[in-house]
């Protein structure tokens, strides 16, 4: 089959690789009908995440048709149409029973390595590093899904791929980021980053009743999409984020702040952002945490910082004393996708939201390598790329 494979920093190729096979009776094989490039994939593309090996199949945002089912899988049958969450979960361990699916204790097949790096393992993830199991991803014609009697979400034929594809990652990721904020009707929610996750944060905050939603970015097409979703926008290259947030909140600061950027913040005009780039260039720091620092500074005391943006390693000069003295609550984590999918699928069916709004580029799998560059550089107003094998 064809698949997009990682061969090093900024080197993604469309390769011929062996077809997947059933390896455990609970498995299923999915014929991919649609997949997407996620902002998290760019951290692999740019070489910032450890644990990648040449030939690894990319992609954790995909859906398709069940073409083969293991003998112990009683949930799925051949012909079922499913969205596959990016987090692999067993459904049986203590964390899964508590609904913390992204920290499943059994699905990371490289658990011993993750235990040493993280202290304790987290869940296996599709198409990500070997720290999270090294599972082949969904930017391919076919995928083996482990524990396929737990996570895959059956979707009705009345909805298109583009309406439901993002149930596997970015829609529940944006939703969880906002739920973690404990939104009150009087809240101002400030969201850094108007990429795909940021866009779903905006719409989730609106649906959950925030008084005011503010979106921060520098890409005009993304800012326009954010405004269309109900946000007040700030272009950080042309105005002071701190001053504008104070103006919009009567000098008190936003009660809730969301980092939908992560380790590759692209700010360059501030002293701390230049510091990060210099330290990263000489490998003294792995991530660029400008957004985290700015959120700690601007957030109203006793507020909440929610961090769906991915971080990979060691962060420097984080003003933790500021966060402690202001009494800020910090909530982070990969998404517990299956905690939210029933509710979000119902909202799609009822017409509360059509997640396909975020798609700006559609292409074949073979065009994937070039689309990675387009997505990374945000060319032609790129917000979200969908690929079809």
Short mmCIF file of C-alpha atoms in Angstrom, two decimals:
data_model
loop_
_atom_site.label_atom_id
_atom_site.label_comp_id
_atom_site.label_asym_id
_atom_site.label_seq_id
_atom_site.Cartn_x
_atom_site.Cartn_y
_atom_site.Cartn_z
CA UNK A 1 0.00 0.00 0.00
CA UNK A 2 0.97 3.67 -0.21
CA UNK A 3 1.72 5.64 2.94
CA UNK A 4 3.36 8.92 3.97
CA UNK A 5 6.58 8.05 5.80
CA UNK A 6 9.00 10.07 7.90
CA UNK A 7 12.64 9.92 6.80
CA UNK A 8 14.09 12.79 8.79
CA UNK A 9 13.60 16.48 9.41
CA UNK A 10 11.32 17.96 6.72
CA UNK A 11 11.58 14.74 4.72
CA UNK A 12 8.17 13.09 4.23
CA UNK A 13 7.81 10.65 1.31
CA UNK A 14 4.94 8.72 -0.22
CA UNK A 15 6.31 5.16 -0.05
CA UNK A 16 5.16 1.65 -0.89
CA UNK A 17 4.98 -0.29 2.38
CA UNK A 18 3.59 -3.70 3.43
CA UNK A 19 -0.16 -3.94 4.01
CA UNK A 20 -1.15 -4.21 7.68
CA UNK A 21 -2.38 -7.53 9.07
CA UNK A 22 -4.46 -8.64 12.04
CA UNK A 23 -2.00 -9.19 14.91
CA UNK A 24 -4.42 -9.68 17.82
CA UNK A 25 -8.00 -10.98 17.95
CA UNK A 26 -9.30 -7.55 19.06
CA UNK A 27 -7.77 -5.79 16.02
CA UNK A 28 -9.47 -4.41 12.94
CA UNK A 29 -8.11 -3.31 9.57
CA UNK A 30 -9.48 -0.02 8.26
CA UNK A 31 -9.46 1.07 4.62
CA UNK A 32 -8.80 4.79 4.92
CA UNK A 33 -11.25 7.05 3.06
CA UNK A 34 -10.02 10.38 4.48
CA UNK A 35 -7.08 11.49 6.61
CA UNK A 36 -5.61 14.83 7.59
CA UNK A 37 -2.35 16.52 8.44
CA UNK A 38 -2.47 17.76 12.03
CA UNK A 39 -0.50 20.59 13.56
CA UNK A 40 1.07 17.97 15.86
CA UNK A 41 2.49 16.26 12.76
CA UNK A 42 4.47 19.42 12.04
CA UNK A 43 6.43 18.92 15.26
CA UNK A 44 7.60 15.60 13.80
CA UNK A 45 8.16 17.17 10.38
CA UNK A 46 10.37 19.86 11.94
CA UNK A 47 12.33 17.32 13.99
CA UNK A 48 11.36 18.55 17.46
CA UNK A 49 9.91 15.32 18.86
CA UNK A 50 12.29 12.53 19.95
CA UNK A 51 11.74 8.88 19.14
CA UNK A 52 11.07 8.93 15.38
CA UNK A 53 12.67 6.33 13.10
CA UNK A 54 13.15 6.45 9.33
CA UNK A 55 10.19 4.84 7.57
CA UNK A 56 7.64 5.50 10.34
CA UNK A 57 4.13 5.99 8.87
CA UNK A 58 2.68 9.39 9.74
CA UNK A 59 -0.80 10.48 10.70
CA UNK A 60 -3.24 10.17 13.59
CA UNK A 61 -6.35 11.82 12.15
CA UNK A 62 -8.19 9.36 9.91
CA UNK A 63 -11.39 7.45 9.20
CA UNK A 64 -12.59 4.76 6.84
CA UNK A 65 -14.33 1.45 6.30
CA UNK A 66 -13.76 -1.75 8.26
CA UNK A 67 -12.43 -4.44 5.89
CA UNK A 68 -11.24 -7.08 8.39
CA UNK A 69 -12.06 -7.85 12.02
CA UNK A 70 -10.26 -9.97 14.60
CA UNK A 71 -12.05 -12.99 16.06
CA UNK A 72 -12.61 -11.41 19.51
CA UNK A 73 -13.86 -8.05 18.25
CA UNK A 74 -17.61 -7.99 18.85
CA UNK A 75 -18.08 -4.25 18.31
CA UNK A 76 -17.23 -3.94 14.61
CA UNK A 77 -18.16 -5.80 11.45
CA UNK A 78 -16.90 -5.59 7.89
CA UNK A 79 -18.46 -2.60 6.15
CA UNK A 80 -18.82 -0.41 9.25
CA UNK A 81 -17.84 3.23 8.72
CA UNK A 82 -15.73 4.55 11.58
CA UNK A 83 -13.68 7.48 12.81
CA UNK A 84 -10.62 6.30 14.74
CA UNK A 85 -9.49 8.42 17.73
CA UNK A 86 -5.77 9.16 17.78
CA UNK A 87 -5.42 7.78 21.31
CA UNK A 88 -5.23 3.98 21.52
CA UNK A 89 -7.02 2.73 24.62
CA UNK A 90 -7.68 -0.71 26.08
CA UNK A 91 -10.92 0.19 27.85
CA UNK A 92 -10.01 -2.02 30.82
CA UNK A 93 -7.20 -0.43 32.82
CA UNK A 94 -7.87 1.89 35.77
CA UNK A 95 -7.26 5.05 33.74
CA UNK A 96 -9.61 3.98 30.92
CA UNK A 97 -12.33 3.09 33.44
CA UNK A 98 -11.99 6.64 34.85
CA UNK A 99 -12.33 8.13 31.36
CA UNK A 100 -8.67 9.17 31.10
CA UNK A 101 -8.18 7.46 27.75
CA UNK A 102 -5.07 9.38 26.67
CA UNK A 103 -3.15 7.94 29.61
CA UNK A 104 -4.23 4.32 29.10
CA UNK A 105 -1.83 2.12 31.05
CA UNK A 106 -1.72 -0.77 28.56
CA UNK A 107 -1.72 0.51 24.97
CA UNK A 108 1.83 1.87 24.76
CA UNK A 109 3.85 -1.10 23.53
CA UNK A 110 7.04 0.79 24.44
CA UNK A 111 5.90 1.29 28.02
CA UNK A 112 9.33 0.70 29.54
CA UNK A 113 10.84 3.53 27.50
CA UNK A 114 7.98 5.91 28.27
CA UNK A 115 8.25 5.06 31.98
CA UNK A 116 11.88 6.18 31.95
CA UNK A 117 11.24 9.39 29.99
CA UNK A 118 7.91 10.51 31.51
CA UNK A 119 8.04 8.81 34.91
CA UNK A 120 4.95 6.79 33.94
CA UNK A 121 3.68 5.75 30.54
CA UNK A 122 0.89 7.44 28.62
CA UNK A 123 -1.31 5.87 25.93
CA UNK A 124 -0.14 4.59 22.58
CA UNK A 125 -0.78 7.01 19.73
CA UNK A 126 -1.13 6.43 16.01
CA UNK A 127 1.59 7.79 13.75
CA UNK A 128 3.62 9.41 16.48
CA UNK A 129 6.94 8.71 18.12
CA UNK A 130 8.21 5.44 19.54
CA UNK A 131 7.80 7.00 22.99
CA UNK A 132 4.08 6.51 22.37
CA UNK A 133 4.33 3.03 20.91
CA UNK A 134 5.59 3.65 17.36
CA UNK A 135 2.26 2.57 15.86
CA UNK A 136 1.90 3.02 12.06
CA UNK A 137 -0.34 6.00 11.35
CA UNK A 138 -3.35 6.81 9.24
CA UNK A 139 -1.82 8.74 6.34
CA UNK A 140 -1.99 5.51 4.41
CA UNK A 141 -4.37 3.37 2.39
CA UNK A 142 -4.94 0.90 5.25
CA UNK A 143 -4.37 0.92 9.02
CA UNK A 144 -4.32 -1.74 11.72
CA UNK A 145 -6.30 -0.54 14.73
CA UNK A 146 -5.38 -2.24 18.04
CA UNK A 147 -8.10 -2.59 20.71
CA UNK A 148 -10.56 -1.85 17.90
CA UNK A 149 -13.45 -3.00 20.06
CA UNK A 150 -13.04 0.13 22.23
CA UNK A 151 -12.23 3.46 20.58
CA UNK A 152 -13.51 3.54 16.94
CA UNK A 153 -16.64 5.66 16.59
CA UNK A 154 -19.31 4.37 14.21
CA UNK A 155 -20.71 7.19 12.09
CA UNK A 156 -23.95 7.29 10.08
CA UNK A 157 -24.08 7.30 6.29
CA UNK A 158 -26.05 10.55 6.42
CA UNK A 159 -22.90 12.49 7.34
CA UNK A 160 -19.96 13.09 4.99
CA UNK A 161 -16.33 12.31 5.81
CA UNK A 162 -15.61 16.01 6.12
CA UNK A 163 -18.33 16.43 8.75
CA UNK A 164 -17.05 13.65 11.02
CA UNK A 165 -13.32 13.20 10.29
CA UNK A 166 -12.26 15.64 12.98
CA UNK A 167 -14.05 13.71 15.73
CA UNK A 168 -10.84 11.68 15.91
CA UNK A 169 -8.72 14.57 17.15
CA UNK A 170 -9.06 18.32 16.68
CA UNK A 171 -12.75 18.80 17.46
CA UNK A 172 -12.62 16.97 20.82
CA UNK A 173 -9.21 18.52 21.47
CA UNK A 174 -10.62 22.03 21.14
CA UNK A 175 -13.69 21.02 23.13
CA UNK A 176 -11.69 19.48 25.98
CA UNK A 177 -9.45 22.55 26.14
CA UNK A 178 -12.52 24.71 26.74
CA UNK A 179 -14.25 22.27 29.11
CA UNK A 180 -11.06 22.33 31.22
CA UNK A 181 -11.62 26.08 31.62
CA UNK A 182 -14.90 25.66 33.56
CA UNK A 183 -16.54 28.41 31.52
CA UNK A 184 -18.76 30.90 33.36
CA UNK A 185 -21.23 33.19 31.52
CA UNK A 186 -19.15 36.23 32.57
CA UNK A 187 -15.84 34.85 31.27
CA UNK A 188 -13.50 36.23 28.68
CA UNK A 189 -11.63 33.39 26.98
CA UNK A 190 -8.38 34.27 25.20
CA UNK A 191 -7.06 31.71 22.69
CA UNK A 192 -3.52 31.81 21.35
CA UNK A 193 -3.29 30.24 17.87
CA UNK A 194 -5.93 30.19 15.13
CA UNK A 195 -4.87 26.93 13.53
CA UNK A 196 -7.31 24.00 13.42
CA UNK A 197 -7.35 23.34 17.18
CA UNK A 198 -7.66 27.03 17.93
CA UNK A 199 -10.63 27.29 15.55
CA UNK A 200 -12.44 24.51 17.41
CA UNK A 201 -11.55 26.14 20.74
CA UNK A 202 -13.23 29.32 19.52
CA UNK A 203 -16.43 27.59 18.47
CA UNK A 204 -16.47 25.42 21.58
CA UNK A 205 -16.13 28.46 23.84
CA UNK A 206 -19.01 30.14 22.01
CA UNK A 207 -21.19 27.03 22.30
CA UNK A 208 -20.38 26.71 26.01
CA UNK A 209 -21.49 30.27 26.69
CA UNK A 210 -18.39 32.44 27.19
CA UNK A 211 -19.21 36.16 27.30
CA UNK A 212 -16.27 37.11 25.07
CA UNK A 213 -13.83 35.06 22.98
CA UNK A 214 -10.54 36.58 21.80
CA UNK A 215 -8.28 34.92 19.23
CA UNK A 216 -4.58 35.71 18.75
CA UNK A 217 -2.56 34.94 15.61
CA UNK A 218 -0.73 36.67 12.77
CA UNK A 219 -2.04 34.82 9.69
CA UNK A 220 -4.82 36.93 8.18
CA UNK A 221 -6.82 34.04 6.72
CA UNK A 222 -6.84 32.27 10.06
CA UNK A 223 -7.84 35.46 11.84
CA UNK A 224 -10.69 35.92 9.35
CA UNK A 225 -11.90 32.36 10.06
CA UNK A 226 -11.70 33.06 13.79
CA UNK A 227 -13.76 36.22 13.40
CA UNK A 228 -16.35 34.31 11.40
CA UNK A 229 -16.59 31.88 14.32
CA UNK A 230 -17.47 34.65 16.77
CA UNK A 231 -14.08 35.80 18.09
CA UNK A 232 -12.56 39.23 18.52
CA UNK A 233 -9.16 39.00 16.84
CA UNK A 234 -5.68 40.26 17.70
CA UNK A 235 -2.87 40.28 15.12
CA UNK A 236 0.19 39.98 17.35
CA UNK A 237 2.52 41.35 14.68
CA UNK A 238 0.64 44.66 14.47
CA UNK A 239 -0.56 45.31 18.01
CA UNK A 240 0.40 44.56 21.59
CA UNK A 241 -1.36 41.45 22.87
CA UNK A 242 -0.97 42.59 26.50
CA UNK A 243 -2.37 46.07 25.89
CA UNK A 244 -5.28 44.88 23.73
CA UNK A 245 -6.29 42.19 26.24
CA UNK A 246 -6.28 44.77 29.02
CA UNK A 247 -8.41 47.10 26.88
CA UNK A 248 -10.93 44.33 26.18
CA UNK A 249 -11.18 43.27 29.84
CA UNK A 250 -11.22 46.60 31.63
CA UNK A 251 -7.65 46.07 32.78
CA UNK A 252 -8.46 42.83 34.63
CA UNK A 253 -7.19 40.30 32.08
CA UNK A 254 -9.01 37.26 30.65
CA UNK A 255 -10.29 34.74 33.19
CA UNK A 256 -9.49 31.79 30.91
CA UNK A 257 -6.46 31.42 28.59
CA UNK A 258 -5.88 28.60 26.08
CA UNK A 259 -2.55 27.72 24.45
CA UNK A 260 -3.45 26.19 21.07
CA UNK A 261 0.09 26.75 19.78
CA UNK A 262 2.49 24.51 21.69
CA UNK A 263 6.21 24.12 21.28
CA UNK A 264 6.66 26.02 17.99
CA UNK A 265 5.51 29.53 18.87
CA UNK A 266 6.40 31.81 15.95
CA UNK A 267 6.57 35.14 17.75
CA UNK A 268 9.86 36.92 17.02
CA UNK A 269 9.40 40.49 18.25
CA UNK A 270 9.80 39.87 21.98
CA UNK A 271 12.97 39.33 23.99
CA UNK A 272 11.85 35.95 25.31
CA UNK A 273 10.97 34.64 21.83
CA UNK A 274 14.41 35.61 20.52
CA UNK A 275 15.97 33.95 23.57
CA UNK A 276 14.06 30.71 22.83
CA UNK A 277 15.17 30.63 19.21
CA UNK A 278 18.80 31.15 20.16
CA UNK A 279 18.77 28.41 22.82
CA UNK A 280 16.90 26.03 20.55
CA UNK A 281 19.42 26.60 17.76
CA UNK A 282 22.27 25.42 19.98
CA UNK A 283 20.16 22.57 21.43
CA UNK A 284 19.98 24.02 24.95
CA UNK A 285 16.18 24.10 24.87
CA UNK A 286 13.70 21.89 22.99
CA UNK A 287 10.55 24.04 22.94
CA UNK A 288 9.61 27.68 22.39
CA UNK A 289 7.19 28.47 25.24
CA UNK A 290 6.49 32.16 24.51
CA UNK A 291 2.72 31.60 24.68
CA UNK A 292 2.88 29.97 28.11
CA UNK A 293 4.82 32.92 29.52
CA UNK A 294 2.44 35.44 27.99
CA UNK A 295 -0.63 33.59 29.30
CA UNK A 296 0.81 33.51 32.84
CA UNK A 297 1.39 37.26 32.63
CA UNK A 298 -1.96 38.38 31.22
CA UNK A 299 -4.34 35.94 32.92
CA UNK A 300 -6.57 37.35 35.62
CA UNK A 301 -5.59 36.15 39.12
CA UNK A 302 -7.39 32.91 40.10
CA UNK A 303 -7.88 32.18 36.39
CA UNK A 304 -7.30 29.02 34.37
CA UNK A 305 -4.62 28.17 31.81
CA UNK A 306 -5.63 25.31 29.49
CA UNK A 307 -2.90 23.80 27.31
CA UNK A 308 -3.96 21.55 24.40
CA UNK A 309 -0.86 22.66 22.46
CA UNK A 310 1.77 19.92 22.32
CA UNK A 311 5.07 20.29 24.18
CA UNK A 312 7.91 17.83 23.72
CA UNK A 313 10.67 18.35 26.23
CA UNK A 314 12.48 20.97 28.31
CA UNK A 315 11.20 24.54 28.67
CA UNK A 316 13.29 27.41 29.99
CA UNK A 317 12.49 30.62 31.89
CA UNK A 318 8.90 29.72 32.77
CA UNK A 319 7.73 32.29 35.39
CA UNK A 320 6.21 29.70 37.70
CA UNK A 321 6.36 32.07 40.67
CA UNK A 322 4.01 34.35 38.75
CA UNK A 323 1.56 31.48 38.19
CA UNK A 324 1.75 30.38 41.83
CA UNK A 325 1.30 33.82 43.34
CA UNK A 326 -1.62 34.64 41.04
CA UNK A 327 -3.30 31.37 41.99
CA UNK A 328 -3.58 30.12 38.41
CA UNK A 329 -4.91 26.66 37.65
CA UNK A 330 -3.02 24.87 34.84
CA UNK A 331 -4.68 22.00 32.97
CA UNK A 332 -2.96 20.09 30.19
CA UNK A 333 -2.95 16.77 28.42
CA UNK A 334 -3.58 14.80 25.28
CA UNK A 335 -7.29 14.48 24.55
CA UNK A 336 -9.51 11.83 26.13
CA UNK A 337 -11.28 11.59 22.77
CA UNK A 338 -13.92 9.00 23.59
CA UNK A 339 -15.09 10.99 26.61
CA UNK A 340 -16.51 13.58 24.20
CA UNK A 341 -17.41 11.83 20.94
CA UNK A 342 -21.01 10.87 21.72
CA UNK A 343 -21.93 14.46 22.60
CA UNK A 344 -20.01 16.01 19.70
CA UNK A 345 -21.42 13.58 17.13
CA UNK A 346 -24.93 14.50 18.32
CA UNK A 347 -24.12 18.21 17.95
CA UNK A 348 -22.97 17.59 14.37
CA UNK A 349 -26.13 15.62 13.57
CA UNK A 350 -28.29 18.39 15.06
CA UNK A 351 -26.54 21.02 12.93
CA UNK A 352 -24.99 22.95 15.82
CA UNK A 353 -21.65 22.80 14.00
CA UNK A 354 -20.27 21.54 10.69
CA UNK A 355 -16.59 20.76 11.40
CA UNK A 356 -15.75 20.84 7.69
CA UNK A 357 -15.53 24.64 7.89
CA UNK A 358 -11.87 24.32 8.82
CA UNK A 359 -10.77 22.57 5.60
CA UNK A 360 -8.90 24.78 3.14
CA UNK A 361 -6.89 22.22 1.12
CA UNK A 362 -7.90 18.84 -0.34
CA UNK A 363 -5.47 16.56 -2.15
CA UNK A 364 -4.47 12.98 -2.82
CA UNK A 365 -2.17 11.02 -0.53
CA UNK A 366 0.57 11.28 -3.15
CA UNK A 367 0.49 15.07 -2.79
CA UNK A 368 1.03 14.79 0.96
CA UNK A 369 4.76 15.60 1.06
CA UNK A 370 4.23 18.92 -0.70
CA UNK A 371 1.17 19.70 1.43
CA UNK A 372 3.25 19.29 4.60
CA UNK A 373 5.37 22.22 3.48
CA UNK A 374 2.30 24.25 2.54
CA UNK A 375 0.72 23.60 5.93
CA UNK A 376 3.91 24.40 7.81
CA UNK A 377 4.43 27.67 5.95
CA UNK A 378 0.68 28.51 6.01
CA UNK A 379 0.80 29.20 2.30
CA UNK A 380 -2.35 30.14 0.36
CA UNK A 381 -4.31 30.65 3.58
CA UNK A 382 -3.80 27.03 4.64
CA UNK A 383 -5.69 26.13 7.81
CA UNK A 384 -6.42 22.40 7.42
CA UNK A 385 -5.29 19.79 4.87
CA UNK A 386 -7.39 16.69 4.09
CA UNK A 387 -5.90 13.83 2.04
CA UNK A 388 -7.69 10.97 0.33
CA UNK A 389 -5.90 7.74 -0.64
#
